[in-house]
Coordinates of C-alpha atoms in Angstrom, one line a residue:
Chain A
X5 CA 1.6 13.5 -40.4
X6 CA 5.3 14.1 -39.7
X7 CA 5.5 12.1 -36.5
X8 CA 4.6 8.7 -38.1
X9 CA 7.2 9.2 -40.8
X10 CA 9.9 10.1 -38.3
X11 CA 8.9 7.2 -36.3
X12 CA 9.0 4.9 -39.3
X13 CA 12.4 6.2 -40.3
X14 CA 13.7 5.6 -36.7
X15 CA 12.3 2.0 -36.8
X16 CA 13.9 1.4 -40.1
X17 CA 17.3 2.6 -38.8
X18 CA 17.0 0.6 -35.6
X19 CA 15.9 -2.6 -37.2
X20 CA 18.3 -2.5 -40.1
X21 CA 21.3 -1.5 -38.1
X22 CA 22.3 -5.0 -36.7
X23 CA 22.3 -6.6 -40.2
X24 CA 24.8 -4.0 -41.6
X25 CA 26.8 -3.3 -38.4
X26 CA 29.4 -5.9 -39.2
X27 CA 29.8 -5.3 -43.0
X28 CA 33.4 -4.5 -43.8
X29 CA 35.5 -3.7 -46.7
X30 CA 38.2 -6.3 -47.4
X31 CA 40.8 -4.2 -49.2
X32 CA 42.9 -5.5 -52.1
X33 CA 46.3 -6.8 -51.2
X34 CA 45.6 -7.3 -47.4
X35 CA 45.5 -10.9 -46.2
X36 CA 42.3 -11.7 -44.4
X37 CA 41.6 -14.6 -42.0
X38 CA 38.4 -16.5 -42.6
X39 CA 36.0 -16.9 -39.6
X40 CA 38.8 -16.7 -37.1
X41 CA 40.6 -19.8 -38.5
X42 CA 44.1 -20.3 -39.9
X43 CA 42.6 -20.2 -43.4
X44 CA 43.3 -16.9 -45.2
X45 CA 43.0 -15.3 -48.6
X46 CA 44.5 -12.1 -50.0
X47 CA 41.9 -10.4 -52.2
X48 CA 43.3 -9.1 -55.5
X49 CA 40.5 -6.5 -55.7
X50 CA 38.3 -4.9 -53.0
X51 CA 35.6 -7.2 -51.7
X52 CA 32.9 -6.7 -49.0
X53 CA 32.4 -9.0 -46.1
X54 CA 28.8 -9.2 -44.8
X55 CA 28.2 -9.0 -41.1
X56 CA 25.5 -11.7 -41.3
X57 CA 27.2 -15.1 -41.3
X58 CA 25.3 -18.1 -42.7
X59 CA 26.8 -20.5 -40.2
X60 CA 29.1 -20.8 -37.3
X61 CA 32.1 -21.6 -39.4
X62 CA 31.1 -19.5 -42.5
X63 CA 31.3 -16.0 -43.8
X64 CA 30.0 -14.3 -46.9
X65 CA 31.9 -11.9 -49.2
X66 CA 30.3 -10.0 -52.1
X67 CA 31.0 -7.4 -54.7
X68 CA 27.6 -6.0 -55.5
X69 CA 25.3 -7.6 -52.9
X70 CA 24.8 -11.3 -52.0
X71 CA 21.9 -11.7 -54.4
X72 CA 24.0 -10.7 -57.4
X73 CA 27.3 -12.3 -56.6
X74 CA 28.8 -13.9 -53.4
X75 CA 31.6 -16.0 -52.2
X76 CA 30.8 -18.1 -49.1
X77 CA 33.8 -19.5 -47.1
X78 CA 33.4 -22.5 -44.8
X79 CA 36.5 -22.8 -42.7
X80 CA 37.3 -25.8 -40.5
X81 CA 33.8 -27.2 -40.1
X82 CA 34.3 -30.2 -37.8
X83 CA 32.7 -33.6 -37.9
X84 CA 29.1 -33.4 -36.4
X85 CA 28.5 -29.8 -37.5
X86 CA 26.2 -28.6 -40.2
X87 CA 27.4 -26.1 -42.9
X88 CA 24.6 -23.6 -42.1
X89 CA 22.8 -22.3 -39.1
X90 CA 19.9 -24.7 -38.3
X91 CA 16.5 -23.4 -39.6
X92 CA 14.3 -26.0 -37.9
X93 CA 16.5 -28.5 -35.9
X94 CA 13.5 -30.5 -34.6
X95 CA 11.7 -31.1 -37.9
X96 CA 14.2 -30.4 -40.6
X97 CA 17.7 -30.9 -39.2
X98 CA 20.6 -30.2 -41.5
X99 CA 23.1 -32.9 -42.5
X100 CA 26.5 -32.7 -40.8
X101 CA 30.1 -33.1 -41.8
X102 CA 31.4 -36.7 -41.2
X103 CA 34.9 -37.7 -40.5
X104 CA 34.5 -40.6 -43.0
X105 CA 33.7 -38.3 -45.9
X106 CA 35.3 -38.7 -49.2
X107 CA 35.7 -35.8 -51.7
X108 CA 32.7 -37.0 -53.6
X109 CA 30.5 -36.6 -50.5
X110 CA 31.2 -32.9 -50.2
X111 CA 28.8 -31.8 -53.1
X112 CA 26.2 -34.3 -51.7
X113 CA 26.4 -32.6 -48.3
X114 CA 26.0 -29.1 -49.9
X115 CA 23.1 -30.3 -52.0
X116 CA 21.2 -31.8 -49.1
X117 CA 21.9 -28.7 -47.0
X118 CA 20.7 -26.3 -49.7
X119 CA 17.6 -28.3 -50.4
X120 CA 16.6 -27.8 -46.7
X121 CA 17.8 -24.3 -46.1
X122 CA 16.6 -22.9 -49.5
X123 CA 13.5 -25.1 -49.6
X124 CA 14.1 -26.2 -53.1
X125 CA 14.0 -29.5 -55.1
X126 CA 15.7 -27.9 -58.1
X127 CA 19.3 -28.3 -57.2
X128 CA 21.8 -30.3 -59.2
X129 CA 25.6 -30.9 -59.1
X130 CA 26.8 -30.5 -62.6
X131 CA 30.5 -31.6 -62.5
X132 CA 33.3 -32.6 -60.2
X133 CA 37.1 -32.7 -60.7
X134 CA 40.2 -33.0 -58.5
X135 CA 42.1 -29.9 -57.7
X136 CA 44.5 -28.5 -55.1
X137 CA 43.2 -26.2 -52.4
X138 CA 46.0 -24.3 -50.6
X139 CA 48.3 -27.2 -51.2
X140 CA 45.9 -29.9 -50.1
X141 CA 44.1 -32.5 -52.3
X142 CA 40.6 -31.4 -52.9
X143 CA 38.0 -31.0 -55.5
X144 CA 36.3 -28.3 -57.6
X145 CA 32.7 -28.7 -58.6
X146 CA 29.9 -26.8 -60.2
X147 CA 26.2 -26.7 -59.5
X148 CA 23.0 -24.9 -60.2
X149 CA 19.7 -24.3 -58.4
X150 CA 16.5 -22.3 -58.3
X151 CA 14.7 -21.0 -55.3
X152 CA 11.0 -21.0 -55.0
X153 CA 10.6 -17.4 -54.0
X154 CA 12.4 -15.8 -56.9
X155 CA 12.5 -18.5 -59.7
X156 CA 15.9 -17.2 -60.7
X157 CA 18.4 -19.9 -61.8
X158 CA 21.7 -19.5 -60.0
X159 CA 25.0 -21.1 -60.9
X160 CA 27.7 -22.0 -58.4
X161 CA 31.2 -23.2 -58.3
X162 CA 33.0 -24.6 -55.3
X163 CA 36.5 -25.6 -54.2
X164 CA 36.8 -27.8 -51.2
X165 CA 39.1 -30.1 -49.2
X166 CA 39.1 -32.2 -46.1
X167 CA 42.0 -31.3 -43.9
X168 CA 42.6 -33.0 -40.6
X169 CA 39.0 -34.2 -40.5
X170 CA 37.6 -30.7 -41.0
X171 CA 35.9 -29.3 -44.1
X172 CA 37.2 -26.2 -45.9
X173 CA 35.2 -24.9 -48.8
X174 CA 34.7 -21.8 -50.9
X175 CA 31.6 -21.3 -53.0
X176 CA 31.0 -18.7 -55.7
X177 CA 27.3 -18.1 -56.7
X178 CA 25.5 -15.7 -58.9
X179 CA 22.4 -15.6 -61.2
X180 CA 23.2 -17.7 -64.3
X181 CA 22.0 -14.7 -66.4
X182 CA 24.9 -12.3 -66.8
X183 CA 26.3 -12.1 -63.3
X184 CA 27.8 -15.5 -63.0
X185 CA 30.1 -15.1 -66.0
X186 CA 30.8 -11.5 -65.2
X187 CA 32.5 -12.2 -61.9
X188 CA 33.6 -15.9 -62.0
X189 CA 37.2 -14.9 -62.8
X190 CA 37.2 -12.6 -59.8
X191 CA 36.4 -15.7 -57.7
X192 CA 39.1 -17.8 -59.4
X193 CA 41.7 -15.1 -58.6
X194 CA 40.5 -14.8 -55.0
X195 CA 40.4 -18.6 -54.5
X196 CA 43.9 -19.0 -55.9
X197 CA 45.3 -17.0 -53.0
X198 CA 44.0 -19.3 -50.3
X199 CA 46.5 -20.4 -47.6
X200 CA 46.3 -22.6 -44.5
Chain B
X23 CA -22.9 -46.6 -62.1
X24 CA -22.1 -46.3 -58.4
X25 CA -22.4 -42.5 -58.7
X26 CA -25.9 -42.8 -60.2
X27 CA -27.0 -45.2 -57.5
X28 CA -25.7 -43.0 -54.8
X29 CA -27.4 -40.0 -56.3
X30 CA -30.6 -41.9 -56.5
X31 CA -30.3 -43.0 -52.9
X32 CA -29.5 -39.5 -51.8
X33 CA -32.5 -38.1 -53.7
X34 CA -34.8 -40.7 -52.2
X35 CA -33.3 -40.3 -48.8
X36 CA -32.8 -44.0 -48.4
X37 CA -31.5 -45.1 -44.9
X38 CA -28.9 -47.4 -46.4
X39 CA -26.7 -44.4 -47.3
X40 CA -26.7 -43.0 -43.8
X41 CA -24.8 -39.7 -43.8
X42 CA -25.5 -39.1 -47.5
X43 CA -28.9 -37.8 -46.5
X44 CA -27.2 -34.6 -45.3
X45 CA -24.9 -34.3 -48.2
X46 CA -26.3 -32.0 -50.8
X47 CA -23.9 -30.4 -53.3
X48 CA -24.6 -26.8 -54.2
X49 CA -25.7 -26.2 -57.7
X50 CA -22.7 -26.5 -60.0
X51 CA -22.5 -24.2 -62.9
X52 CA -19.8 -24.6 -65.6
X53 CA -18.9 -21.0 -65.9
X54 CA -19.4 -19.7 -62.3
X55 CA -18.5 -16.1 -61.9
X56 CA -17.4 -14.8 -58.5
X57 CA -20.1 -13.0 -56.6
X58 CA -19.5 -9.8 -54.6
X59 CA -16.5 -7.7 -54.1
X60 CA -14.7 -10.1 -51.7
X61 CA -15.0 -13.1 -54.0
X62 CA -14.1 -11.1 -57.1
X63 CA -11.0 -9.8 -55.2
X64 CA -10.1 -13.4 -54.2
X65 CA -10.4 -14.6 -57.7
X66 CA -8.4 -11.7 -59.1
X67 CA -5.5 -12.4 -56.6
X68 CA -5.7 -16.1 -57.5
X69 CA -5.6 -15.4 -61.2
X70 CA -2.5 -13.4 -60.7
X71 CA -0.9 -16.2 -58.7
X72 CA -1.8 -18.6 -61.4
X73 CA -0.2 -16.4 -64.1
X74 CA 3.0 -16.6 -62.1
X75 CA 2.7 -20.3 -61.4
X76 CA 2.2 -21.2 -65.0
X77 CA 5.8 -20.1 -65.8
X78 CA 7.3 -21.6 -62.6
X79 CA 10.3 -23.9 -63.0
X80 CA 8.8 -26.0 -60.2
X81 CA 5.8 -27.1 -62.4
X82 CA 6.4 -30.6 -63.8
X83 CA 5.6 -30.3 -67.5
X84 CA 5.2 -34.0 -68.4
X85 CA 2.1 -34.4 -70.5
X86 CA 1.7 -38.1 -69.5
X87 CA 1.9 -37.5 -65.8
X88 CA -0.4 -34.4 -66.0
X89 CA -2.9 -36.3 -68.1
X90 CA -2.9 -39.2 -65.7
X91 CA -3.5 -37.1 -62.6
X92 CA -6.3 -35.2 -64.3
X93 CA -7.8 -38.6 -65.3
X94 CA -7.9 -39.7 -61.7
X95 CA -9.4 -36.4 -60.7
X96 CA -12.1 -36.6 -63.3
X97 CA -13.0 -40.2 -62.3
X98 CA -13.3 -39.1 -58.7
X99 CA -15.4 -36.0 -59.0
X100 CA -17.1 -36.7 -62.3
X101 CA -16.6 -35.1 -65.7
X102 CA -18.8 -32.1 -65.3
X103 CA -17.0 -30.8 -62.2
X104 CA -13.4 -31.7 -63.2
X105 CA -13.6 -29.6 -66.4
X106 CA -13.4 -26.4 -64.3
X107 CA -10.2 -27.1 -62.5
X108 CA -6.5 -26.6 -63.6
X109 CA -4.1 -29.0 -61.9
X110 CA -0.4 -28.1 -61.6
X111 CA 1.9 -30.9 -60.5
X112 CA 4.8 -29.3 -58.6
X113 CA 8.3 -30.6 -57.9
X114 CA 8.1 -30.2 -54.2
X115 CA 9.0 -33.1 -51.9
X116 CA 6.6 -32.4 -49.1
X117 CA 3.2 -34.0 -48.6
X118 CA 0.8 -31.3 -49.7
X119 CA -1.8 -30.1 -52.2
X120 CA -3.4 -26.6 -52.4
X121 CA -6.7 -25.3 -53.9
X122 CA -7.2 -21.7 -54.9
X123 CA -10.6 -19.8 -55.1
X124 CA -10.4 -19.6 -58.9
X125 CA -10.1 -23.3 -59.5
X126 CA -6.3 -23.7 -59.6
X127 CA -5.1 -26.7 -57.8
X128 CA -1.5 -27.7 -57.0
X129 CA -0.4 -31.3 -56.3
X130 CA 3.1 -31.7 -54.8
X131 CA 5.4 -34.5 -55.9
X132 CA 5.9 -35.5 -52.3
X133 CA 2.2 -36.4 -52.2
X134 CA 2.5 -38.4 -55.4
X135 CA 5.3 -40.3 -53.8
X136 CA 3.3 -41.1 -50.6
X137 CA -0.1 -42.2 -51.9
X138 CA -0.2 -45.7 -53.4
X139 CA -3.3 -46.0 -55.5
X140 CA -5.6 -44.0 -57.7
X141 CA -8.2 -44.1 -54.9
X142 CA -5.8 -42.5 -52.4
X143 CA -4.9 -39.8 -54.8
X144 CA -8.5 -39.3 -55.6
X145 CA -9.3 -38.8 -51.9
X146 CA -6.8 -35.9 -51.7
X147 CA -8.0 -34.4 -55.1
X148 CA -11.6 -34.7 -54.0
X149 CA -10.8 -33.0 -50.7
X150 CA -9.1 -30.1 -52.5
X151 CA -12.0 -29.8 -54.9
X152 CA -14.3 -29.7 -51.9
X153 CA -12.6 -26.4 -50.9
X154 CA -13.4 -25.0 -54.3
X155 CA -17.0 -26.2 -54.5
X156 CA -17.8 -24.9 -51.1
X157 CA -16.0 -21.6 -51.8
X158 CA -13.9 -22.0 -48.6
X159 CA -11.4 -19.4 -49.8
X160 CA -13.7 -16.5 -49.7
X161 CA -15.6 -17.6 -46.6
X162 CA -12.3 -18.1 -44.8
X163 CA -11.2 -14.6 -45.8
X164 CA -14.5 -13.1 -44.7
X165 CA -14.3 -14.9 -41.3
X166 CA -10.7 -13.6 -40.7
X167 CA -11.7 -10.1 -41.6
X168 CA -14.7 -10.1 -39.4
X169 CA -12.8 -11.5 -36.5
X170 CA -9.9 -9.1 -36.8
X171 CA -12.4 -6.2 -37.1
X172 CA -14.1 -7.3 -33.9
X173 CA -10.8 -7.8 -32.1
X174 CA -9.7 -4.3 -33.2
X175 CA -12.9 -2.6 -31.9
X176 CA -12.8 -4.6 -28.6
X177 CA -9.2 -3.5 -28.2
X178 CA -10.3 0.1 -28.4
X179 CA -13.5 -0.3 -26.3
X180 CA -12.0 -2.6 -23.7
X181 CA -8.2 -2.5 -23.7
X182 CA -8.0 -5.1 -20.8
X183 CA -9.7 -7.8 -22.8
X184 CA -6.7 -9.7 -24.1
X185 CA -8.3 -13.0 -23.0
X186 CA -11.4 -12.4 -25.1
X187 CA -9.3 -11.4 -28.1
X188 CA -7.2 -14.5 -27.7
X189 CA -10.5 -16.5 -27.7
X190 CA -11.6 -14.8 -31.0
X191 CA -8.2 -15.6 -32.6
X192 CA -8.8 -19.2 -31.7
X193 CA -12.1 -19.0 -33.4
X194 CA -10.4 -18.1 -36.7
X195 CA -8.3 -21.3 -36.5
X196 CA -11.3 -23.3 -35.4
X197 CA -13.2 -22.0 -38.5
X198 CA -10.4 -23.1 -40.7
X199 CA -10.3 -26.6 -39.1
X200 CA -14.1 -26.9 -39.7
X201 CA -13.6 -26.1 -43.4
X202 CA -11.0 -28.8 -43.6
X203 CA -13.4 -31.3 -41.9
X204 CA -16.0 -30.4 -44.4
X205 CA -13.6 -30.8 -47.4
X206 CA -12.6 -34.2 -45.9
X207 CA -16.2 -35.3 -45.9
X208 CA -16.9 -34.1 -49.4
X209 CA -13.7 -35.9 -50.6
X210 CA -14.8 -39.2 -49.1
X211 CA -18.3 -38.7 -50.5
X212 CA -16.9 -38.2 -54.0
X213 CA -14.9 -41.4 -53.6
X214 CA -18.0 -43.3 -52.4
X215 CA -19.9 -42.0 -55.5
X216 CA -17.0 -42.9 -57.8
X217 CA -15.6 -46.3 -58.9
X218 CA -13.0 -46.0 -56.2
X219 CA -13.6 -47.3 -52.6
X220 CA -14.0 -44.6 -50.0
X221 CA -12.0 -46.7 -47.5
X222 CA -8.8 -45.4 -49.2
X223 CA -9.2 -41.9 -47.8
X224 CA -8.4 -42.8 -44.2
X225 CA -5.4 -44.8 -45.2
X226 CA -3.6 -41.7 -46.5
X227 CA -3.6 -40.2 -43.0
X228 CA -2.8 -43.5 -41.2
X229 CA 0.3 -43.9 -43.4
X230 CA 1.3 -40.3 -42.8
X231 CA 1.1 -40.8 -39.1
X232 CA 3.2 -43.9 -39.4
X233 CA 5.8 -42.0 -41.4
X234 CA 5.9 -39.3 -38.7
X235 CA 6.5 -42.0 -36.1
X236 CA 9.3 -43.5 -38.2
X237 CA 10.9 -40.1 -38.8
X238 CA 10.7 -39.1 -35.1
X239 CA 12.0 -42.5 -33.9
X240 CA 15.1 -42.3 -36.1
X241 CA 15.7 -38.8 -34.6
X242 CA 15.4 -40.1 -31.0
X243 CA 12.0 -38.5 -30.5
X244 CA 8.5 -39.7 -30.1
X245 CA 5.8 -38.4 -32.5
X246 CA 2.6 -37.3 -30.7
X247 CA -0.8 -38.1 -32.3
X248 CA -3.5 -36.5 -30.4
X249 CA -7.2 -36.6 -31.3
X250 CA -7.7 -32.9 -30.6
X251 CA -5.9 -30.4 -32.8
X252 CA -3.8 -27.6 -31.2
X253 CA -5.5 -24.2 -30.5
X254 CA -3.7 -22.6 -33.4
X255 CA -3.7 -25.6 -35.7
X256 CA -5.0 -24.9 -39.2
X257 CA -6.0 -28.5 -39.8
X258 CA -7.6 -31.2 -37.7
X259 CA -5.2 -33.7 -36.3
X260 CA -4.3 -36.6 -38.6
X261 CA -5.7 -39.1 -36.0
X262 CA -9.1 -37.4 -35.9
X263 CA -9.2 -37.1 -39.7
X264 CA -8.4 -40.8 -40.2
X265 CA -11.0 -41.9 -37.6
X266 CA -13.7 -39.7 -39.1
X267 CA -12.9 -40.9 -42.6
X268 CA -12.9 -44.5 -41.5
X269 CA -16.3 -44.1 -39.9
X270 CA -17.6 -42.5 -43.1
X271 CA -16.3 -45.3 -45.2
X272 CA -17.9 -47.9 -43.0
X273 CA -21.2 -46.0 -43.4
X274 CA -21.0 -46.0 -47.2
X275 CA -19.7 -49.6 -47.3
X276 CA -18.8 -49.2 -50.9
X277 CA -16.3 -51.3 -52.7
X278 CA -14.2 -51.0 -55.9
X279 CA -10.8 -51.3 -57.4
X280 CA -8.3 -48.9 -55.8
X281 CA -6.1 -48.8 -58.9
X282 CA -2.9 -49.7 -57.2
X283 CA -1.2 -51.4 -60.2
X284 CA -2.2 -48.7 -62.6
X285 CA -0.9 -46.0 -60.2
X286 CA 2.5 -47.7 -59.8
X287 CA 2.8 -48.0 -63.5
X288 CA 1.9 -44.4 -64.1
X289 CA 4.4 -43.2 -61.6
X290 CA 7.2 -45.6 -62.7
X291 CA 9.3 -43.1 -64.6
X292 CA 9.1 -40.4 -62.0
X293 CA 9.6 -42.6 -58.9
X294 CA 13.5 -42.5 -59.0
X295 CA 13.3 -38.7 -59.2
X296 CA 10.8 -38.3 -56.4
X297 CA 12.7 -40.8 -54.3
X298 CA 15.9 -38.9 -54.9
X299 CA 14.3 -35.6 -53.7
X300 CA 13.0 -37.4 -50.6
X301 CA 16.3 -39.0 -49.7
X302 CA 18.1 -35.6 -49.8
X303 CA 15.8 -34.3 -47.2
X304 CA 18.0 -35.8 -44.4
X305 CA 15.0 -37.7 -42.9
X306 CA 16.4 -41.3 -42.6
X307 CA 13.4 -42.7 -40.7
X308 CA 10.7 -41.2 -42.9
X309 CA 12.5 -42.0 -46.1
X310 CA 13.1 -45.6 -45.1
X311 CA 9.4 -45.9 -44.2
X312 CA 8.3 -44.7 -47.6
X313 CA 10.7 -47.1 -49.3
X314 CA 9.4 -50.1 -47.3
X315 CA 5.8 -49.1 -48.1
X316 CA 6.7 -48.9 -51.8
X317 CA 8.4 -52.3 -51.5
X318 CA 5.4 -54.0 -50.1
X319 CA 5.2 -56.1 -53.2
X320 CA 9.0 -56.7 -53.4
X321 CA 12.2 -54.7 -53.7
X322 CA 12.8 -53.6 -57.2
X323 CA 16.1 -52.4 -58.6
X324 CA 15.2 -48.6 -58.3
X325 CA 14.0 -49.1 -54.7
X326 CA 17.1 -50.9 -53.7
X327 CA 19.3 -48.3 -55.3
X328 CA 17.4 -45.5 -53.5
X329 CA 17.8 -47.4 -50.2
X330 CA 21.5 -47.8 -50.8
X331 CA 21.8 -44.0 -51.4
X332 CA 19.8 -43.4 -48.2
X333 CA 22.2 -45.5 -46.1
X334 CA 25.2 -44.1 -47.8
X335 CA 24.1 -40.6 -47.0
X336 CA 23.5 -41.3 -43.3
X337 CA 27.2 -42.2 -43.4
X338 CA 27.8 -44.3 -40.2
X339 CA 30.6 -46.9 -40.9
X340 CA 28.0 -49.7 -40.7
X341 CA 25.8 -47.8 -43.2
X342 CA 28.4 -48.2 -45.9
X343 CA 28.4 -52.0 -45.4
X344 CA 24.6 -52.1 -45.7
X345 CA 24.6 -49.6 -48.7
X346 CA 27.2 -51.8 -50.5
X347 CA 24.8 -54.8 -50.1
X348 CA 21.8 -52.8 -51.5
X349 CA 23.8 -51.4 -54.4
X350 CA 24.9 -55.0 -55.3
X351 CA 21.4 -56.3 -55.0
X352 CA 20.1 -53.4 -57.2
X353 CA 22.6 -54.4 -59.9
X354 CA 21.6 -58.1 -59.5
X355 CA 18.0 -57.1 -60.0
X356 CA 18.9 -55.5 -63.3
X357 CA 19.3 -51.9 -62.3
X358 CA 21.6 -50.9 -65.1
X359 CA 22.4 -47.2 -64.3
X360 CA 26.2 -46.8 -64.0
X361 CA 25.6 -44.7 -60.8
X362 CA 24.9 -48.0 -59.0
X363 CA 28.4 -49.1 -59.7
X364 CA 29.7 -45.8 -58.6
X365 CA 27.8 -46.0 -55.3
X366 CA 28.9 -49.6 -54.8
X367 CA 32.6 -48.7 -55.4
X368 CA 32.5 -45.7 -53.1
X369 CA 30.8 -47.7 -50.3
X370 CA 33.3 -50.5 -50.7
X371 CA 36.2 -48.1 -50.4
X372 CA 35.0 -47.2 -47.0
X373 CA 34.4 -50.7 -45.8
X374 CA 37.9 -52.1 -46.0
X375 CA 37.2 -53.6 -49.5
X376 CA 39.6 -51.3 -51.3
X377 CA 40.4 -53.5 -54.2
X378 CA 36.8 -54.4 -54.8
X379 CA 35.9 -50.7 -54.6
X380 CA 38.5 -49.8 -57.1
X381 CA 37.3 -52.5 -59.4
X382 CA 33.7 -51.3 -59.2
X383 CA 34.8 -47.7 -59.9
X384 CA 36.8 -48.8 -62.9
X385 CA 33.7 -50.6 -64.2
X386 CA 31.8 -47.4 -63.6
X387 CA 34.3 -45.4 -65.7
X388 CA 34.2 -48.0 -68.4
X389 CA 30.5 -47.8 -68.7
X390 CA 30.4 -44.0 -68.3
X391 CA 33.7 -42.6 -69.6
X392 CA 32.3 -39.2 -70.1
X393 CA 30.8 -38.9 -66.6
X394 CA 30.9 -35.4 -65.2
X395 CA 33.0 -36.7 -62.2
X396 CA 35.3 -39.1 -64.3
X397 CA 38.5 -37.3 -63.4
X398 CA 37.7 -37.2 -59.7
X399 CA 36.8 -40.9 -59.6
X400 CA 40.0 -41.6 -61.5
X401 CA 42.0 -39.8 -58.9
X402 CA 40.3 -41.8 -56.1
X403 CA 41.4 -45.1 -57.6
X404 CA 44.9 -43.8 -58.4
X405 CA 44.6 -44.0 -62.2

């Protein structure tokens, strides 16, 4: 009976290793470059960067695990590129960044992408307002959505700007119940440190 | 009346009803209880799924819409049969419907957007009920279990028999396709026996193929419509389903009112919502095809607005020109929602009509001063 358990444990270690291999502590006070681009933030508290990146120009940070709270950075997404990694390019291709986008198009792009990637029709943008992102004109917006597989309503807040035809965006997301309010200020403090 | 005549003809075996001679429904009991351990297990699992589904945020809880869909279902399969089924209308933009062994049925909003009459909806509802009436769930499960057992034993007895196991696996899918064909035939027979014309059933699949063509064409591809299904396909091909259903409808030769106007009226309030879901799927060709089908009797304000949003989202420079025209036409047709002015203004800003764009956006803010994006729009027009 011992052999199968050992074998199972070995399989677990081997299969789970790649997902966690790139996870890294982002220590407080140390500036961090985002996705190898000129965009950087200086976290006021310790955050964790996940090894698994949702897109070519994106990376995810979290405090307690990405299902409980996460910040997703999109840094310098050029025209013609989607926000996320394609899930079914042939039948369900993702919308892409366009050079002709206005600030009002950014939440629309996020909504359409989420509806495809998360496979949900329950997504809505709740509010939009102008703001400065690292010294550039941009917008902040809030949204909420529910995924089919967990039925949990999640709230999100984003800050985004188009700089030189490329999209820069930070999203904070957490379950509407308890977790969103608990850490939204941590996101604000982190997002306020953004520099190009 | 038509149902009674068909039943009489079936009972007498009259030649005029052709295929109906072989169509004998199993006895239908109102309080059927699952038989045997497999069926009891399947029902127990489905009961648990239904308990979860009942509280799902994806269920549309509009009494009017639910009552209407149930009414179409009852008129299709008859009052005695429809009483046993619970229908859940789901907010899911794909074309789909599902049936569970315990009598739970889901109808997806993408299906409601795509069918255009009560008869077409009845065809799908009848098909799904056919799965329930013929107890396809439990027989499909038994078939899969038997085949996987056989494959496992063959794997032990003859490890070099991968080809034979592959063949058995194909049989599982073939069995599933056969169940779908049977449900198709039951669905069209219900239609023939109802006040709806059975010719509506094939049209659902013809239109779906045309949508796939439009979707693929806009993506620079070509849709393939073969008669034969793939080896691992769970359903027969749309082409073979349409052909078979057309042939069946010709055999029945029944007529009746499809209920087109009543269907459009019943879906009126939900149409903008379902269109919005469809447009956000990033499927320009498919969405434009659906819109043009819905506009076969003329472009209404909500349809023009949806088309403007579709072009605006594709976002080529020329698309904003077209979108601005559709927004303006929607407003001319009396589409009063402020978001049409918002769309018009944003499209105009991107088509070298800066002053007109700012004027439209100012109008939007006047009509909707508390809009959730008021400050952002104000910043765009330099207020």
